[in-house]
């Protein structure tokens, strides 16, 4: 199985700040990568697919980039409603696998 | 409006069998695969298996010997059964679904999720 490693495991940022979350795959996943947001007590919600395609309805302050084994999620102008845990997931290889998550808190 | 909802027991004894139901609305089970994913503090998010629109199934090899997924299309329901439960099977169990983008089906890009069923395995 492909191993997905996220960093950092947690971070604290201020309102209006720009945040970057990294995801490293154990082998090339050819941009078959999704990002999910999970708020406490809620189900994961899809933000990004194909590494950089924004899911319908997701604010444009979210963006994804990367290729090969290295990917990132960027949140511009952090809002209070962005407090959540973020997960990456590869779907290039079977079975799909998830990163361990990045918990984002407000400073 | 696409919806998925899990139902089943909250507490299961170790060595017994877990049975969960996912009831869907807003789409047809013959057009979309339905996936089961579980989440636990110890293992994080784990993809368990899928029942495809044609009724075929694929399972995570780590769970394959214990897991079965079936469905009743007339009731828009998908069923998960997993036997020989252990305490580390304690988790929130989600059913979810892939999506079509620009005419291409992405079965593992999960855009709709149920609210989750919290299952505790007691020893």
mmCIF file with all atom_site columns, C-alpha atoms in Angstrom:
data_model
loop_
_atom_site.group_PDB
_atom_site.id
_atom_site.type_symbol
_atom_site.label_atom_id
_atom_site.label_alt_id
_atom_site.label_comp_id
_atom_site.label_asym_id
_atom_site.label_entity_id
_atom_site.label_seq_id
_atom_site.pdbx_PDB_ins_code
_atom_site.Cartn_x
_atom_site.Cartn_y
_atom_site.Cartn_z
_atom_site.occupancy
_atom_site.B_iso_or_equiv
_atom_site.pdbx_formal_charge
_atom_site.auth_seq_id
_atom_site.auth_comp_id
_atom_site.auth_asym_id
_atom_site.auth_atom_id
_atom_site.pdbx_PDB_model_num
ATOM 1   C CA . UNK A 1 1   ? 0.000   0.000   0.000   1.00 0.00 ? 1   UNK A CA 1
ATOM 2   C CA . UNK A 1 2   ? 1.118   3.582   -0.656  1.00 0.00 ? 2   UNK A CA 1
ATOM 3   C CA . UNK A 1 3   ? 1.995   5.441   2.515   1.00 0.00 ? 3   UNK A CA 1
ATOM 4   C CA . UNK A 1 4   ? 0.865   9.058   2.805   1.00 0.00 ? 4   UNK A CA 1
ATOM 5   C CA . UNK A 1 5   ? 2.759   11.252  5.240   1.00 0.00 ? 5   UNK A CA 1
ATOM 6   C CA . UNK A 1 6   ? 1.369   14.631  6.223   1.00 0.00 ? 6   UNK A CA 1
ATOM 7   C CA . UNK A 1 7   ? 3.190   17.493  7.872   1.00 0.00 ? 7   UNK A CA 1
ATOM 8   C CA . UNK A 1 8   ? 2.887   19.132  10.200  1.00 0.00 ? 8   UNK A CA 1
ATOM 9   C CA . UNK A 1 9   ? 0.679   16.968  12.397  1.00 0.00 ? 9   UNK A CA 1
ATOM 10  C CA . UNK A 1 10  ? -0.703  20.126  13.952  1.00 0.00 ? 10  UNK A CA 1
ATOM 11  C CA . UNK A 1 11  ? -0.338  23.845  13.489  1.00 0.00 ? 11  UNK A CA 1
ATOM 12  C CA . UNK A 1 12  ? -1.588  27.036  14.969  1.00 0.00 ? 12  UNK A CA 1
ATOM 13  C CA . UNK A 1 13  ? -2.219  30.102  12.797  1.00 0.00 ? 13  UNK A CA 1
ATOM 14  C CA . UNK A 1 14  ? -3.818  33.536  13.085  1.00 0.00 ? 14  UNK A CA 1
ATOM 15  C CA . UNK A 1 15  ? -6.878  34.813  11.271  1.00 0.00 ? 15  UNK A CA 1
ATOM 16  C CA . UNK A 1 16  ? -5.951  36.170  7.868   1.00 0.00 ? 16  UNK A CA 1
ATOM 17  C CA . UNK A 1 17  ? -2.737  34.167  7.733   1.00 0.00 ? 17  UNK A CA 1
ATOM 18  C CA . UNK A 1 18  ? -1.734  31.838  4.888   1.00 0.00 ? 18  UNK A CA 1
ATOM 19  C CA . UNK A 1 19  ? -1.366  28.172  5.828   1.00 0.00 ? 19  UNK A CA 1
ATOM 20  C CA . UNK A 1 20  ? 0.406   25.360  3.986   1.00 0.00 ? 20  UNK A CA 1
ATOM 21  C CA . UNK A 1 21  ? -0.034  21.652  4.651   1.00 0.00 ? 21  UNK A CA 1
ATOM 22  C CA . UNK A 1 22  ? 2.229   19.105  3.019   1.00 0.00 ? 22  UNK A CA 1
ATOM 23  C CA . UNK A 1 23  ? 1.566   15.535  1.931   1.00 0.00 ? 23  UNK A CA 1
ATOM 24  C CA . UNK A 1 24  ? 4.275   13.114  0.822   1.00 0.00 ? 24  UNK A CA 1
ATOM 25  C CA . UNK A 1 25  ? 3.471   9.863   -0.973  1.00 0.00 ? 25  UNK A CA 1
ATOM 26  C CA . UNK A 1 26  ? 5.754   6.836   -0.712  1.00 0.00 ? 26  UNK A CA 1
ATOM 27  C CA . UNK A 1 27  ? 5.732   6.580   -4.515  1.00 0.00 ? 27  UNK A CA 1
ATOM 28  C CA . UNK A 1 28  ? 4.576   8.575   -7.526  1.00 0.00 ? 28  UNK A CA 1
ATOM 29  C CA . UNK A 1 29  ? 0.784   8.997   -7.476  1.00 0.00 ? 29  UNK A CA 1
ATOM 30  C CA . UNK A 1 30  ? 0.552   11.047  -10.695 1.00 0.00 ? 30  UNK A CA 1
ATOM 31  C CA . UNK A 1 31  ? -1.581  13.807  -9.123  1.00 0.00 ? 31  UNK A CA 1
ATOM 32  C CA . UNK A 1 32  ? -4.315  11.355  -8.075  1.00 0.00 ? 32  UNK A CA 1
ATOM 33  C CA . UNK A 1 33  ? -4.656  13.154  -4.800  1.00 0.00 ? 33  UNK A CA 1
ATOM 34  C CA . UNK A 1 34  ? -7.605  14.541  -2.845  1.00 0.00 ? 34  UNK A CA 1
ATOM 35  C CA . UNK A 1 35  ? -7.805  16.781  0.207   1.00 0.00 ? 35  UNK A CA 1
ATOM 36  C CA . UNK A 1 36  ? -10.564 16.579  2.808   1.00 0.00 ? 36  UNK A CA 1
ATOM 37  C CA . UNK A 1 37  ? -11.582 18.830  5.682   1.00 0.00 ? 37  UNK A CA 1
ATOM 38  C CA . UNK A 1 38  ? -13.057 17.329  8.824   1.00 0.00 ? 38  UNK A CA 1
ATOM 39  C CA . UNK A 1 39  ? -14.558 19.489  11.534  1.00 0.00 ? 39  UNK A CA 1
ATOM 40  C CA . UNK A 1 40  ? -15.004 18.082  15.048  1.00 0.00 ? 40  UNK A CA 1
ATOM 41  C CA . UNK A 1 41  ? -17.836 15.576  15.216  1.00 0.00 ? 41  UNK A CA 1
ATOM 42  C CA . UNK A 1 42  ? -18.456 15.771  11.473  1.00 0.00 ? 42  UNK A CA 1
ATOM 43  C CA . UNK A 1 43  ? -17.708 13.652  8.431   1.00 0.00 ? 43  UNK A CA 1
ATOM 44  C CA . UNK A 1 44  ? -14.825 14.494  6.088   1.00 0.00 ? 44  UNK A CA 1
ATOM 45  C CA . UNK A 1 45  ? -15.727 16.899  3.287   1.00 0.00 ? 45  UNK A CA 1
ATOM 46  C CA . UNK A 1 46  ? -13.995 16.919  -0.097  1.00 0.00 ? 46  UNK A CA 1
ATOM 47  C CA . UNK A 1 47  ? -12.048 20.101  -0.871  1.00 0.00 ? 47  UNK A CA 1
ATOM 48  C CA . UNK A 1 48  ? -9.695  19.274  -3.739  1.00 0.00 ? 48  UNK A CA 1
ATOM 49  C CA . UNK A 1 49  ? -9.302  16.407  -6.220  1.00 0.00 ? 49  UNK A CA 1
ATOM 50  C CA . UNK A 1 50  ? -6.741  15.681  -8.944  1.00 0.00 ? 50  UNK A CA 1
ATOM 51  C CA . UNK A 1 51  ? -4.276  17.566  -6.744  1.00 0.00 ? 51  UNK A CA 1
ATOM 52  C CA . UNK A 1 52  ? -5.493  21.023  -7.784  1.00 0.00 ? 52  UNK A CA 1
ATOM 53  C CA . UNK A 1 53  ? -9.180  20.909  -8.819  1.00 0.00 ? 53  UNK A CA 1
ATOM 54  C CA . UNK A 1 54  ? -11.501 22.706  -6.433  1.00 0.00 ? 54  UNK A CA 1
ATOM 55  C CA . UNK A 1 55  ? -14.667 20.834  -5.496  1.00 0.00 ? 55  UNK A CA 1
ATOM 56  C CA . UNK A 1 56  ? -17.884 22.742  -6.261  1.00 0.00 ? 56  UNK A CA 1
ATOM 57  C CA . UNK A 1 57  ? -18.854 25.059  -3.431  1.00 0.00 ? 57  UNK A CA 1
ATOM 58  C CA . UNK A 1 58  ? -15.424 25.151  -1.778  1.00 0.00 ? 58  UNK A CA 1
ATOM 59  C CA . UNK A 1 59  ? -14.129 28.691  -1.157  1.00 0.00 ? 59  UNK A CA 1
ATOM 60  C CA . UNK A 1 60  ? -11.413 29.856  -3.538  1.00 0.00 ? 60  UNK A CA 1
ATOM 61  C CA . UNK A 1 61  ? -9.046  30.559  -0.639  1.00 0.00 ? 61  UNK A CA 1
ATOM 62  C CA . UNK A 1 62  ? -8.342  26.814  -0.732  1.00 0.00 ? 62  UNK A CA 1
ATOM 63  C CA . UNK A 1 63  ? -5.924  25.585  -3.385  1.00 0.00 ? 63  UNK A CA 1
ATOM 64  C CA . UNK A 1 64  ? -3.880  22.484  -4.062  1.00 0.00 ? 64  UNK A CA 1
ATOM 65  C CA . UNK A 1 65  ? -0.645  21.890  -5.900  1.00 0.00 ? 65  UNK A CA 1
ATOM 66  C CA . UNK A 1 66  ? 2.074   19.340  -6.413  1.00 0.00 ? 66  UNK A CA 1
ATOM 67  C CA . UNK A 1 67  ? 3.137   16.407  -8.537  1.00 0.00 ? 67  UNK A CA 1
ATOM 68  C CA . UNK A 1 68  ? 4.957   13.125  -8.272  1.00 0.00 ? 68  UNK A CA 1
ATOM 69  C CA . UNK A 1 69  ? 5.242   12.331  -4.608  1.00 0.00 ? 69  UNK A CA 1
ATOM 70  C CA . UNK A 1 70  ? 4.905   15.839  -3.103  1.00 0.00 ? 70  UNK A CA 1
ATOM 71  C CA . UNK A 1 71  ? 1.667   17.757  -2.680  1.00 0.00 ? 71  UNK A CA 1
ATOM 72  C CA . UNK A 1 72  ? 0.393   20.686  -0.683  1.00 0.00 ? 72  UNK A CA 1
ATOM 73  C CA . UNK A 1 73  ? -2.831  22.342  0.402   1.00 0.00 ? 73  UNK A CA 1
ATOM 74  C CA . UNK A 1 74  ? -2.795  26.117  0.786   1.00 0.00 ? 74  UNK A CA 1
ATOM 75  C CA . UNK A 1 75  ? -5.343  28.148  2.682   1.00 0.00 ? 75  UNK A CA 1
ATOM 76  C CA . UNK A 1 76  ? -5.205  31.875  2.011   1.00 0.00 ? 76  UNK A CA 1
ATOM 77  C CA . UNK A 1 77  ? -6.566  34.402  4.471   1.00 0.00 ? 77  UNK A CA 1
ATOM 78  C CA . UNK A 1 78  ? -7.451  31.906  7.203   1.00 0.00 ? 78  UNK A CA 1
ATOM 79  C CA . UNK A 1 79  ? -11.010 32.157  8.514   1.00 0.00 ? 79  UNK A CA 1
ATOM 80  C CA . UNK A 1 80  ? -12.375 30.918  11.842  1.00 0.00 ? 80  UNK A CA 1
ATOM 81  C CA . UNK A 1 81  ? -14.498 28.320  10.039  1.00 0.00 ? 81  UNK A CA 1
ATOM 82  C CA . UNK A 1 82  ? -11.325 26.729  8.644   1.00 0.00 ? 82  UNK A CA 1
ATOM 83  C CA . UNK A 1 83  ? -10.456 25.268  12.050  1.00 0.00 ? 83  UNK A CA 1
ATOM 84  C CA . UNK A 1 84  ? -10.504 21.558  11.296  1.00 0.00 ? 84  UNK A CA 1
ATOM 85  C CA . UNK A 1 85  ? -8.361  18.523  10.592  1.00 0.00 ? 85  UNK A CA 1
ATOM 86  C CA . UNK A 1 86  ? -7.193  18.123  7.012   1.00 0.00 ? 86  UNK A CA 1
ATOM 87  C CA . UNK A 1 87  ? -6.445  14.803  5.313   1.00 0.00 ? 87  UNK A CA 1
ATOM 88  C CA . UNK A 1 88  ? -4.811  13.923  2.022   1.00 0.00 ? 88  UNK A CA 1
ATOM 89  C CA . UNK A 1 89  ? -5.778  10.755  0.159   1.00 0.00 ? 89  UNK A CA 1
ATOM 90  C CA . UNK A 1 90  ? -4.241  9.038   -2.857  1.00 0.00 ? 90  UNK A CA 1
ATOM 91  C CA . UNK A 1 91  ? -6.345  7.136   -5.355  1.00 0.00 ? 91  UNK A CA 1
ATOM 92  C CA . UNK A 1 92  ? -3.719  6.199   -7.922  1.00 0.00 ? 92  UNK A CA 1
ATOM 93  C CA . UNK A 1 93  ? -3.014  2.839   -6.365  1.00 0.00 ? 93  UNK A CA 1
ATOM 94  C CA . UNK A 1 94  ? -5.363  0.300   -4.829  1.00 0.00 ? 94  UNK A CA 1
ATOM 95  C CA . UNK A 1 95  ? -6.334  0.497   -2.027  1.00 0.00 ? 95  UNK A CA 1
ATOM 96  C CA . UNK A 1 96  ? -6.848  4.223   -1.589  1.00 0.00 ? 96  UNK A CA 1
ATOM 97  C CA . UNK A 1 97  ? -4.907  5.440   1.432   1.00 0.00 ? 97  UNK A CA 1
ATOM 98  C CA . UNK A 1 98  ? -5.064  8.509   3.645   1.00 0.00 ? 98  UNK A CA 1
ATOM 99  C CA . UNK A 1 99  ? -2.546  10.664  5.424   1.00 0.00 ? 99  UNK A CA 1
ATOM 100 C CA . UNK A 1 100 ? -2.595  10.872  9.184   1.00 0.00 ? 100 UNK A CA 1
ATOM 101 C CA . UNK A 1 101 ? -4.128  14.331  9.251   1.00 0.00 ? 101 UNK A CA 1
ATOM 102 C CA . UNK A 1 102 ? -3.112  17.893  10.108  1.00 0.00 ? 102 UNK A CA 1
ATOM 103 C CA . UNK A 1 103 ? -5.009  19.575  12.917  1.00 0.00 ? 103 UNK A CA 1
ATOM 104 C CA . UNK A 1 104 ? -5.362  23.314  12.310  1.00 0.00 ? 104 UNK A CA 1
ATOM 105 C CA . UNK A 1 105 ? -6.117  25.586  15.235  1.00 0.00 ? 105 UNK A CA 1
ATOM 106 C CA . UNK A 1 106 ? -6.366  29.323  15.706  1.00 0.00 ? 106 UNK A CA 1
ATOM 107 C CA . UNK A 1 107 ? -3.584  31.127  17.456  1.00 0.00 ? 107 UNK A CA 1
ATOM 108 C CA . UNK B 2 1   ? -29.975 15.856  -2.943  1.00 0.00 ? 1   UNK B CA 1
ATOM 109 C CA . UNK B 2 2   ? -27.457 13.098  -2.349  1.00 0.00 ? 2   UNK B CA 1
ATOM 110 C CA . UNK B 2 3   ? -27.625 11.574  1.114   1.00 0.00 ? 3   UNK B CA 1
ATOM 111 C CA . UNK B 2 4   ? -26.132 8.547   2.822   1.00 0.00 ? 4   UNK B CA 1
ATOM 112 C CA . UNK B 2 5   ? -26.996 7.410   6.321   1.00 0.00 ? 5   UNK B CA 1
ATOM 113 C CA . UNK B 2 6   ? -25.441 4.640   8.361   1.00 0.00 ? 6   UNK B CA 1
ATOM 114 C CA . UNK B 2 7   ? -27.338 2.635   10.949  1.00 0.00 ? 7   UNK B CA 1
ATOM 115 C CA . UNK B 2 8   ? -26.490 -0.261  13.220  1.00 0.00 ? 8   UNK B CA 1
ATOM 116 C CA . UNK B 2 9   ? -25.481 -1.216  16.733  1.00 0.00 ? 9   UNK B CA 1
ATOM 117 C CA . UNK B 2 10  ? -23.385 1.074   18.867  1.00 0.00 ? 10  UNK B CA 1
ATOM 118 C CA . UNK B 2 11  ? -21.856 -1.719  20.989  1.00 0.00 ? 11  UNK B CA 1
ATOM 119 C CA . UNK B 2 12  ? -20.666 -5.102  19.797  1.00 0.00 ? 12  UNK B CA 1
ATOM 120 C CA . UNK B 2 13  ? -18.968 -7.871  21.746  1.00 0.00 ? 13  UNK B CA 1
ATOM 121 C CA . UNK B 2 14  ? -15.537 -9.059  20.738  1.00 0.00 ? 14  UNK B CA 1
ATOM 122 C CA . UNK B 2 15  ? -15.521 -12.119 18.441  1.00 0.00 ? 15  UNK B CA 1
ATOM 123 C CA . UNK B 2 16  ? -19.037 -11.260 17.216  1.00 0.00 ? 16  UNK B CA 1
ATOM 124 C CA . UNK B 2 17  ? -20.164 -9.905  13.839  1.00 0.00 ? 17  UNK B CA 1
ATOM 125 C CA . UNK B 2 18  ? -20.799 -6.252  13.026  1.00 0.00 ? 18  UNK B CA 1
ATOM 126 C CA . UNK B 2 19  ? -23.722 -5.488  10.735  1.00 0.00 ? 19  UNK B CA 1
ATOM 127 C CA . UNK B 2 20  ? -24.222 -1.965  9.415   1.00 0.00 ? 20  UNK B CA 1
ATOM 128 C CA . UNK B 2 21  ? -26.670 -0.564  6.883   1.00 0.00 ? 21  UNK B CA 1
ATOM 129 C CA . UNK B 2 22  ? -26.126 2.421   4.615   1.00 0.00 ? 22  UNK B CA 1
ATOM 130 C CA . UNK B 2 23  ? -29.362 3.883   3.258   1.00 0.00 ? 23  UNK B CA 1
ATOM 131 C CA . UNK B 2 24  ? -28.875 6.217   0.307   1.00 0.00 ? 24  UNK B CA 1
ATOM 132 C CA . UNK B 2 25  ? -31.062 8.705   -1.490  1.00 0.00 ? 25  UNK B CA 1
ATOM 133 C CA . UNK B 2 26  ? -30.652 11.069  -4.404  1.00 0.00 ? 26  UNK B CA 1
ATOM 134 C CA . UNK B 2 27  ? -28.806 8.574   -6.597  1.00 0.00 ? 27  UNK B CA 1
ATOM 135 C CA . UNK B 2 28  ? -29.023 5.026   -7.865  1.00 0.00 ? 28  UNK B CA 1
ATOM 136 C CA . UNK B 2 29  ? -26.829 2.235   -6.516  1.00 0.00 ? 29  UNK B CA 1
ATOM 137 C CA . UNK B 2 30  ? -26.572 0.888   -10.059 1.00 0.00 ? 30  UNK B CA 1
ATOM 138 C CA . UNK B 2 31  ? -24.816 4.072   -11.215 1.00 0.00 ? 31  UNK B CA 1
ATOM 139 C CA . UNK B 2 32  ? -22.423 4.632   -8.331  1.00 0.00 ? 32  UNK B CA 1
ATOM 140 C CA . UNK B 2 33  ? -20.209 2.495   -6.168  1.00 0.00 ? 33  UNK B CA 1
ATOM 141 C CA . UNK B 2 34  ? -20.615 2.800   -2.412  1.00 0.00 ? 34  UNK B CA 1
ATOM 142 C CA . UNK B 2 35  ? -17.550 2.674   -0.224  1.00 0.00 ? 35  UNK B CA 1
ATOM 143 C CA . UNK B 2 36  ? -17.084 1.920   3.450   1.00 0.00 ? 36  UNK B CA 1
ATOM 144 C CA . UNK B 2 37  ? -14.384 3.854   5.308   1.00 0.00 ? 37  UNK B CA 1
ATOM 145 C CA . UNK B 2 38  ? -13.657 3.679   8.997   1.00 0.00 ? 38  UNK B CA 1
ATOM 146 C CA . UNK B 2 39  ? -11.837 6.080   11.300  1.00 0.00 ? 39  UNK B CA 1
ATOM 147 C CA . UNK B 2 40  ? -10.174 5.282   14.584  1.00 0.00 ? 40  UNK B CA 1
ATOM 148 C CA . UNK B 2 41  ? -7.657  7.132   16.740  1.00 0.00 ? 41  UNK B CA 1
ATOM 149 C CA . UNK B 2 42  ? -5.166  4.321   16.284  1.00 0.00 ? 42  UNK B CA 1
ATOM 150 C CA . UNK B 2 43  ? -5.421  3.660   12.548  1.00 0.00 ? 43  UNK B CA 1
ATOM 151 C CA . UNK B 2 44  ? -6.782  6.950   11.219  1.00 0.00 ? 44  UNK B CA 1
ATOM 152 C CA . UNK B 2 45  ? -8.911  6.771   8.085   1.00 0.00 ? 45  UNK B CA 1
ATOM 153 C CA . UNK B 2 46  ? -8.985  3.313   6.528   1.00 0.00 ? 46  UNK B CA 1
ATOM 154 C CA . UNK B 2 47  ? -10.616 2.417   3.213   1.00 0.00 ? 47  UNK B CA 1
ATOM 155 C CA . UNK B 2 48  ? -12.457 -0.858  3.744   1.00 0.00 ? 48  UNK B CA 1
ATOM 156 C CA . UNK B 2 49  ? -14.148 -1.818  0.507   1.00 0.00 ? 49  UNK B CA 1
ATOM 157 C CA . UNK B 2 50  ? -16.508 -0.937  -2.311  1.00 0.00 ? 50  UNK B CA 1
ATOM 158 C CA . UNK B 2 51  ? -19.602 -2.357  -3.935  1.00 0.00 ? 51  UNK B CA 1
ATOM 159 C CA . UNK B 2 52  ? -19.641 -1.238  -7.525  1.00 0.00 ? 52  UNK B CA 1
ATOM 160 C CA . UNK B 2 53  ? -22.657 -0.193  -9.564  1.00 0.00 ? 53  UNK B CA 1
ATOM 161 C CA . UNK B 2 54  ? -22.705 -3.627  -11.192 1.00 0.00 ? 54  UNK B CA 1
ATOM 162 C CA . UNK B 2 55  ? -22.772 -5.332  -7.796  1.00 0.00 ? 55  UNK B CA 1
ATOM 163 C CA . UNK B 2 56  ? -19.163 -6.527  -7.801  1.00 0.00 ? 56  UNK B CA 1
ATOM 164 C CA . UNK B 2 57  ? -17.076 -5.909  -4.722  1.00 0.00 ? 57  UNK B CA 1
ATOM 165 C CA . UNK B 2 58  ? -13.476 -5.141  -3.836  1.00 0.00 ? 58  UNK B CA 1
ATOM 166 C CA . UNK B 2 59  ? -12.032 -5.252  -0.350  1.00 0.00 ? 59  UNK B CA 1
ATOM 167 C CA . UNK B 2 60  ? -8.976  -3.960  1.420   1.00 0.00 ? 60  UNK B CA 1
ATOM 168 C CA . UNK B 2 61  ? -6.727  -7.010  1.629   1.00 0.00 ? 61  UNK B CA 1
ATOM 169 C CA . UNK B 2 62  ? -6.164  -6.300  5.323   1.00 0.00 ? 62  UNK B CA 1
ATOM 170 C CA . UNK B 2 63  ? -9.867  -6.930  6.000   1.00 0.00 ? 63  UNK B CA 1
ATOM 171 C CA . UNK B 2 64  ? -10.842 -9.221  3.133   1.00 0.00 ? 64  UNK B CA 1
ATOM 172 C CA . UNK B 2 65  ? -11.076 -12.415 5.181   1.00 0.00 ? 65  UNK B CA 1
ATOM 173 C CA . UNK B 2 66  ? -13.568 -10.835 7.607   1.00 0.00 ? 66  UNK B CA 1
ATOM 174 C CA . UNK B 2 67  ? -15.525 -8.393  5.473   1.00 0.00 ? 67  UNK B CA 1
ATOM 175 C CA . UNK B 2 68  ? -18.478 -8.627  3.116   1.00 0.00 ? 68  UNK B CA 1
ATOM 176 C CA . UNK B 2 69  ? -20.469 -5.889  1.427   1.00 0.00 ? 69  UNK B CA 1
ATOM 177 C CA . UNK B 2 70  ? -23.854 -6.464  -0.178  1.00 0.00 ? 70  UNK B CA 1
ATOM 178 C CA . UNK B 2 71  ? -26.811 -4.385  -1.253  1.00 0.00 ? 71  UNK B CA 1
ATOM 179 C CA . UNK B 2 72  ? -30.533 -4.274  -1.913  1.00 0.00 ? 72  UNK B CA 1
ATOM 180 C CA . UNK B 2 73  ? -31.067 -1.900  -4.811  1.00 0.00 ? 73  UNK B CA 1
ATOM 181 C CA . UNK B 2 74  ? -34.862 -1.949  -4.358  1.00 0.00 ? 74  UNK B CA 1
ATOM 182 C CA . UNK B 2 75  ? -34.396 -0.458  -0.896  1.00 0.00 ? 75  UNK B CA 1
ATOM 183 C CA . UNK B 2 76  ? -31.380 1.709   -1.803  1.00 0.00 ? 76  UNK B CA 1
ATOM 184 C CA . UNK B 2 77  ? -29.415 0.024   0.935   1.00 0.00 ? 77  UNK B CA 1
ATOM 185 C CA . UNK B 2 78  ? -25.855 -1.241  1.215   1.00 0.00 ? 78  UNK B CA 1
ATOM 186 C CA . UNK B 2 79  ? -24.849 -3.669  3.946   1.00 0.00 ? 79  UNK B CA 1
ATOM 187 C CA . UNK B 2 80  ? -21.522 -4.194  5.675   1.00 0.00 ? 80  UNK B CA 1
ATOM 188 C CA . UNK B 2 81  ? -20.790 -7.326  7.657   1.00 0.00 ? 81  UNK B CA 1
ATOM 189 C CA . UNK B 2 82  ? -17.504 -7.905  9.420   1.00 0.00 ? 82  UNK B CA 1
ATOM 190 C CA . UNK B 2 83  ? -16.875 -10.920 11.631  1.00 0.00 ? 83  UNK B CA 1
ATOM 191 C CA . UNK B 2 84  ? -14.437 -11.825 14.382  1.00 0.00 ? 84  UNK B CA 1
ATOM 192 C CA . UNK B 2 85  ? -14.430 -8.319  15.778  1.00 0.00 ? 85  UNK B CA 1
ATOM 193 C CA . UNK B 2 86  ? -11.630 -7.211  18.073  1.00 0.00 ? 86  UNK B CA 1
ATOM 194 C CA . UNK B 2 87  ? -11.309 -4.128  20.260  1.00 0.00 ? 87  UNK B CA 1
ATOM 195 C CA . UNK B 2 88  ? -9.178  -2.388  17.633  1.00 0.00 ? 88  UNK B CA 1
ATOM 196 C CA . UNK B 2 89  ? -12.180 -2.510  15.295  1.00 0.00 ? 89  UNK B CA 1
ATOM 197 C CA . UNK B 2 90  ? -13.673 0.201   17.487  1.00 0.00 ? 90  UNK B CA 1
ATOM 198 C CA . UNK B 2 91  ? -14.177 3.097   15.092  1.00 0.00 ? 91  UNK B CA 1
ATOM 199 C CA . UNK B 2 92  ? -16.566 5.403   13.335  1.00 0.00 ? 92  UNK B CA 1
ATOM 200 C CA . UNK B 2 93  ? -17.811 3.652   10.190  1.00 0.00 ? 93  UNK B CA 1
ATOM 201 C CA . UNK B 2 94  ? -18.756 5.802   7.222   1.00 0.00 ? 94  UNK B CA 1
ATOM 202 C CA . UNK B 2 95  ? -20.398 4.981   3.922   1.00 0.00 ? 95  UNK B CA 1
ATOM 203 C CA . UNK B 2 96  ? -19.437 7.273   1.092   1.00 0.00 ? 96  UNK B CA 1
ATOM 204 C CA . UNK B 2 97  ? -19.561 7.644   -2.672  1.00 0.00 ? 97  UNK B CA 1
ATOM 205 C CA . UNK B 2 98  ? -17.397 8.702   -5.601  1.00 0.00 ? 98  UNK B CA 1
ATOM 206 C CA . UNK B 2 99  ? -18.329 11.235  -8.239  1.00 0.00 ? 99  UNK B CA 1
ATOM 207 C CA . UNK B 2 100 ? -18.285 12.043  -11.932 1.00 0.00 ? 100 UNK B CA 1
ATOM 208 C CA . UNK B 2 101 ? -16.147 14.952  -13.090 1.00 0.00 ? 101 UNK B CA 1
ATOM 209 C CA . UNK B 2 102 ? -16.206 16.043  -16.738 1.00 0.00 ? 102 UNK B CA 1
ATOM 210 C CA . UNK B 2 103 ? -17.786 12.740  -17.653 1.00 0.00 ? 103 UNK B CA 1
ATOM 211 C CA . UNK B 2 104 ? -15.160 10.634  -15.915 1.00 0.00 ? 104 UNK B CA 1
ATOM 212 C CA . UNK B 2 105 ? -16.080 8.513   -12.922 1.00 0.00 ? 105 UNK B CA 1
ATOM 213 C CA . UNK B 2 106 ? -13.777 8.860   -9.936  1.00 0.00 ? 106 UNK B CA 1
ATOM 214 C CA . UNK B 2 107 ? -14.910 6.092   -7.599  1.00 0.00 ? 107 UNK B CA 1
ATOM 215 C CA . UNK B 2 108 ? -12.375 6.920   -4.918  1.00 0.00 ? 108 UNK B CA 1
ATOM 216 C CA . UNK B 2 109 ? -12.844 10.698  -4.826  1.00 0.00 ? 109 UNK B CA 1
ATOM 217 C CA . UNK B 2 110 ? -15.448 10.733  -2.093  1.00 0.00 ? 110 UNK B CA 1
ATOM 218 C CA . UNK B 2 111 ? -17.712 13.734  -2.333  1.00 0.00 ? 111 UNK B CA 1
ATOM 219 C CA . UNK B 2 112 ? -20.650 12.563  -0.238  1.00 0.00 ? 112 UNK B CA 1
ATOM 220 C CA . UNK B 2 113 ? -20.411 10.967  3.178   1.00 0.00 ? 113 UNK B CA 1
ATOM 221 C CA . UNK B 2 114 ? -22.840 9.685   5.753   1.00 0.00 ? 114 UNK B CA 1
ATOM 222 C CA . UNK B 2 115 ? -22.765 11.086  9.258   1.00 0.00 ? 115 UNK B CA 1
ATOM 223 C CA . UNK B 2 116 ? -20.961 7.987   10.497  1.00 0.00 ? 116 UNK B CA 1
ATOM 224 C CA . UNK B 2 117 ? -21.861 5.139   12.852  1.00 0.00 ? 117 UNK B CA 1
ATOM 225 C CA . UNK B 2 118 ? -19.826 4.994   16.030  1.00 0.00 ? 118 UNK B CA 1
ATOM 226 C CA . UNK B 2 119 ? -19.118 1.376   16.939  1.00 0.00 ? 119 UNK B CA 1
ATOM 227 C CA . UNK B 2 120 ? -17.451 0.207   20.137  1.00 0.00 ? 120 UNK B CA 1
ATOM 228 C CA . UNK B 2 121 ? -16.178 -3.352  20.418  1.00 0.00 ? 121 UNK B CA 1
ATOM 229 C CA . UNK B 2 122 ? -16.270 -4.532  23.997  1.00 0.00 ? 122 UNK B CA 1
ATOM 230 C CA . UNK B 2 123 ? -14.107 -7.305  25.383  1.00 0.00 ? 123 UNK B CA 1
#
